[in-house]
mmCIF file with all atom_site columns, C-alpha atoms in Angstrom:
data_model
loop_
_atom_site.group_PDB
_atom_site.id
_atom_site.type_symbol
_atom_site.label_atom_id
_atom_site.label_alt_id
_atom_site.label_comp_id
_atom_site.label_asym_id
_atom_site.label_entity_id
_atom_site.label_seq_id
_atom_site.pdbx_PDB_ins_code
_atom_site.Cartn_x
_atom_site.Cartn_y
_atom_site.Cartn_z
_atom_site.occupancy
_atom_site.B_iso_or_equiv
_atom_site.pdbx_formal_charge
_atom_site.auth_seq_id
_atom_site.auth_comp_id
_atom_site.auth_asym_id
_atom_site.auth_atom_id
_atom_site.pdbx_PDB_model_num
ATOM 1  C CA . MET Z 1 1  ? -1.609 19.003 24.527 1.00 75.00 ? 1  MET Z CA 1
ATOM 2  C CA . PRO Z 1 2  ? -0.406 20.126 27.979 1.00 89.00 ? 2  PRO Z CA 1
ATOM 3  C CA . GLU Z 1 3  ? 3.363  20.517 28.388 1.00 93.00 ? 3  GLU Z CA 1
ATOM 4  C CA . ARG Z 1 4  ? 3.534  17.760 31.022 1.00 93.00 ? 4  ARG Z CA 1
ATOM 5  C CA . ASP Z 1 5  ? 1.929  15.334 28.554 1.00 90.00 ? 5  ASP Z CA 1
ATOM 6  C CA . VAL Z 1 6  ? 4.418  16.332 25.866 1.00 90.00 ? 6  VAL Z CA 1
ATOM 7  C CA . LEU Z 1 7  ? 7.337  15.782 28.253 1.00 92.00 ? 7  LEU Z CA 1
ATOM 8  C CA . ALA Z 1 8  ? 5.955  12.401 29.310 1.00 91.00 ? 8  ALA Z CA 1
ATOM 9  C CA . ALA Z 1 9  ? 5.562  11.363 25.667 1.00 87.00 ? 9  ALA Z CA 1
ATOM 10 C CA . LEU Z 1 10 ? 9.109  12.484 24.846 1.00 88.00 ? 10 LEU Z CA 1
ATOM 11 C CA . LYS Z 1 11 ? 10.430 10.492 27.796 1.00 90.00 ? 11 LYS Z CA 1
ATOM 12 C CA . GLN Z 1 12 ? 8.657  7.360  26.562 1.00 88.00 ? 12 GLN Z CA 1
ATOM 13 C CA . ILE Z 1 13 ? 9.887  7.919  23.022 1.00 86.00 ? 13 ILE Z CA 1
ATOM 14 C CA . SER Z 1 14 ? 13.504 8.383  24.132 1.00 86.00 ? 14 SER Z CA 1
ATOM 15 C CA . ARG Z 1 15 ? 13.360 5.072  26.008 1.00 87.00 ? 15 ARG Z CA 1
ATOM 16 C CA . ALA Z 1 16 ? 12.081 3.277  22.931 1.00 78.00 ? 16 ALA Z CA 1
ATOM 17 C CA . ALA Z 1 17 ? 14.147 5.081  20.259 1.00 79.00 ? 17 ALA Z CA 1
ATOM 18 C CA . THR Z 1 18 ? 16.722 3.246  18.162 1.00 77.00 ? 18 THR Z CA 1
ATOM 19 C CA . ILE Z 1 19 ? 19.478 4.910  16.132 1.00 81.00 ? 19 ILE Z CA 1
ATOM 20 C CA . VAL Z 1 20 ? 19.919 3.239  12.748 1.00 90.00 ? 20 VAL Z CA 1
ATOM 21 C CA . ARG Z 1 21 ? 21.995 3.569  9.603  1.00 93.00 ? 21 ARG Z CA 1
ATOM 22 C CA . PRO Z 1 22 ? 19.865 2.064  6.832  1.00 95.00 ? 22 PRO Z CA 1
ATOM 23 C CA . ALA Z 1 23 ? 21.725 -0.074 4.320  1.00 92.00 ? 23 ALA Z CA 1
ATOM 24 C CA . ARG Z 1 24 ? 18.828 -0.220 1.857  1.00 93.00 ? 24 ARG Z CA 1
ATOM 25 C CA . LYS Z 1 25 ? 17.529 2.656  -0.298 1.00 96.00 ? 25 LYS Z CA 1
ATOM 26 C CA . VAL Z 1 26 ? 13.786 3.149  -0.777 1.00 95.00 ? 26 VAL Z CA 1
ATOM 27 C CA . THR Z 1 27 ? 12.286 5.093  -3.692 1.00 96.00 ? 27 THR Z CA 1
ATOM 28 C CA . VAL Z 1 28 ? 8.573  4.734  -3.040 1.00 96.00 ? 28 VAL Z CA 1
ATOM 29 C CA . LEU Z 1 29 ? 7.746  8.445  -2.838 1.00 97.00 ? 29 LEU Z CA 1
ATOM 30 C CA . GLU Z 1 30 ? 8.908  11.391 -4.959 1.00 96.00 ? 30 GLU Z CA 1
ATOM 31 C CA . ASP Z 1 31 ? 10.053 13.296 -1.869 1.00 95.00 ? 31 ASP Z CA 1
ATOM 32 C CA . VAL Z 1 32 ? 13.554 12.026 -1.018 1.00 96.00 ? 32 VAL Z CA 1
ATOM 33 C CA . PRO Z 1 33 ? 13.383 12.907 2.724  1.00 96.00 ? 33 PRO Z CA 1
ATOM 34 C CA . ASP Z 1 34 ? 10.144 10.902 3.022  1.00 98.00 ? 34 ASP Z CA 1
ATOM 35 C CA . ASN Z 1 35 ? 11.927 7.891  1.567  1.00 98.00 ? 35 ASN Z CA 1
ATOM 36 C CA . ARG Z 1 36 ? 14.673 8.295  4.186  1.00 97.00 ? 36 ARG Z CA 1
ATOM 37 C CA . ILE Z 1 37 ? 11.999 8.050  6.908  1.00 96.00 ? 37 ILE Z CA 1
ATOM 38 C CA . LEU Z 1 38 ? 10.790 4.783  5.404  1.00 98.00 ? 38 LEU Z CA 1
ATOM 39 C CA . GLU Z 1 39 ? 14.361 3.451  5.193  1.00 97.00 ? 39 GLU Z CA 1
ATOM 40 C CA . CYS Z 1 40 ? 14.907 4.191  8.868  1.00 95.00 ? 40 CYS Z CA 1
ATOM 41 C CA . ALA Z 1 41 ? 11.590 2.630  9.852  1.00 95.00 ? 41 ALA Z CA 1
ATOM 42 C CA . VAL Z 1 42 ? 12.387 -0.608 8.019  1.00 95.00 ? 42 VAL Z CA 1
ATOM 43 C CA . SER Z 1 43 ? 15.976 -0.716 9.281  1.00 94.00 ? 43 SER Z CA 1
ATOM 44 C CA . ALA Z 1 44 ? 14.849 -0.187 12.874 1.00 92.00 ? 44 ALA Z CA 1
ATOM 45 C CA . GLN Z 1 45 ? 12.013 -2.695 12.509 1.00 92.00 ? 45 GLN Z CA 1
ATOM 46 C CA . ALA Z 1 46 ? 9.740  0.097  13.738 1.00 91.00 ? 46 ALA Z CA 1
ATOM 47 C CA . ASP Z 1 47 ? 6.366  -0.677 15.256 1.00 90.00 ? 47 ASP Z CA 1
ATOM 48 C CA . LEU Z 1 48 ? 4.924  2.411  13.561 1.00 91.00 ? 48 LEU Z CA 1
ATOM 49 C CA . VAL Z 1 49 ? 5.764  5.740  11.944 1.00 94.00 ? 49 VAL Z CA 1
ATOM 50 C CA . VAL Z 1 50 ? 4.197  8.842  13.500 1.00 93.00 ? 50 VAL Z CA 1
ATOM 51 C CA . THR Z 1 51 ? 4.013  11.798 11.131 1.00 95.00 ? 51 THR Z CA 1
ATOM 52 C CA . GLY Z 1 52 ? 2.096  14.803 9.956  1.00 94.00 ? 52 GLY Z CA 1
ATOM 53 C CA . ASP Z 1 53 ? 3.498  14.401 6.443  1.00 96.00 ? 53 ASP Z CA 1
ATOM 54 C CA . HIS Z 1 54 ? 0.710  14.007 3.896  1.00 96.00 ? 54 HIS Z CA 1
ATOM 55 C CA . HIS Z 1 55 ? 2.818  11.941 1.479  1.00 96.00 ? 55 HIS Z CA 1
ATOM 56 C CA . LEU Z 1 56 ? 3.733  9.369  4.124  1.00 98.00 ? 56 LEU Z CA 1
ATOM 57 C CA . LEU Z 1 57 ? 0.186  9.266  5.508  1.00 97.00 ? 57 LEU Z CA 1
ATOM 58 C CA . THR Z 1 58 ? -1.248 8.392  2.087  1.00 97.00 ? 58 THR Z CA 1
ATOM 59 C CA . LEU Z 1 59 ? 0.705  5.120  2.216  1.00 97.00 ? 59 LEU Z CA 1
ATOM 60 C CA . LYS Z 1 60 ? -1.090 4.115  5.471  1.00 96.00 ? 60 LYS Z CA 1
ATOM 61 C CA . GLU Z 1 61 ? 1.575  1.433  5.935  1.00 97.00 ? 61 GLU Z CA 1
ATOM 62 C CA . PHE Z 1 62 ? 4.902  0.420  4.471  1.00 98.00 ? 62 PHE Z CA 1
ATOM 63 C CA . GLU Z 1 63 ? 6.211  -3.133 4.552  1.00 97.00 ? 63 GLU Z CA 1
ATOM 64 C CA . GLY Z 1 64 ? 3.835  -3.925 7.397  1.00 97.00 ? 64 GLY Z CA 1
ATOM 65 C CA . ILE Z 1 65 ? 4.703  -0.806 9.418  1.00 97.00 ? 65 ILE Z CA 1
ATOM 66 C CA . PRO Z 1 66 ? 1.631  1.363  10.113 1.00 96.00 ? 66 PRO Z CA 1
ATOM 67 C CA . ILE Z 1 67 ? 1.945  5.086  9.354  1.00 97.00 ? 67 ILE Z CA 1
ATOM 68 C CA . VAL Z 1 68 ? -0.230 7.183  11.672 1.00 95.00 ? 68 VAL Z CA 1
ATOM 69 C CA . ARG Z 1 69 ? -1.047 10.831 12.279 1.00 94.00 ? 69 ARG Z CA 1
ATOM 70 C CA . LEU Z 1 70 ? 0.552  12.598 15.222 1.00 88.00 ? 70 LEU Z CA 1
ATOM 71 C CA . ALA Z 1 71 ? -2.949 13.402 16.495 1.00 86.00 ? 71 ALA Z CA 1
ATOM 72 C CA . ASP Z 1 72 ? -3.703 9.655  16.759 1.00 86.00 ? 72 ASP Z CA 1
ATOM 73 C CA . PHE Z 1 73 ? -0.443 8.706  18.466 1.00 79.00 ? 73 PHE Z CA 1
ATOM 74 C CA . PRO Z 1 74 ? -1.298 9.582  22.110 1.00 76.00 ? 74 PRO Z CA 1
ATOM 75 C CA . ARG Z 1 75 ? -4.260 7.188  22.010 1.00 79.00 ? 75 ARG Z CA 1
ATOM 76 C CA . MET Z 1 76 ? -1.929 4.390  20.926 1.00 76.00 ? 76 MET Z CA 1
ATOM 77 C CA . ILE Z 1 77 ? 0.450  4.548  23.907 1.00 75.00 ? 77 ILE Z CA 1
ATOM 78 C CA . PRO Z 1 78 ? -0.532 2.649  27.039 1.00 73.00 ? 78 PRO Z CA 1
ATOM 79 C CA . ALA Z 1 79 ? -0.899 4.768  30.169 1.00 71.00 ? 79 ALA Z CA 1
ATOM 80 C CA . ASP Z 1 80 ? 1.726  4.292  32.898 1.00 65.00 ? 80 ASP Z CA 1
#
């Protein structure tokens, strides 16, 4: 991906990002850090989770939140 596209994507992400402190613990996966990602996604009422993590990707979705590969993410964002 060209650097200008990466910078544009980061700019869009920073505008849409939400900082959360999840109150609920999730223990769906064996990998504790993966569970923290799910906690944050639920707490933030995320539209989707973008990841390259195999464990998260096997879920495909969690509590209605789609989990997608990083490679698929650029096709999901509307062009300016």
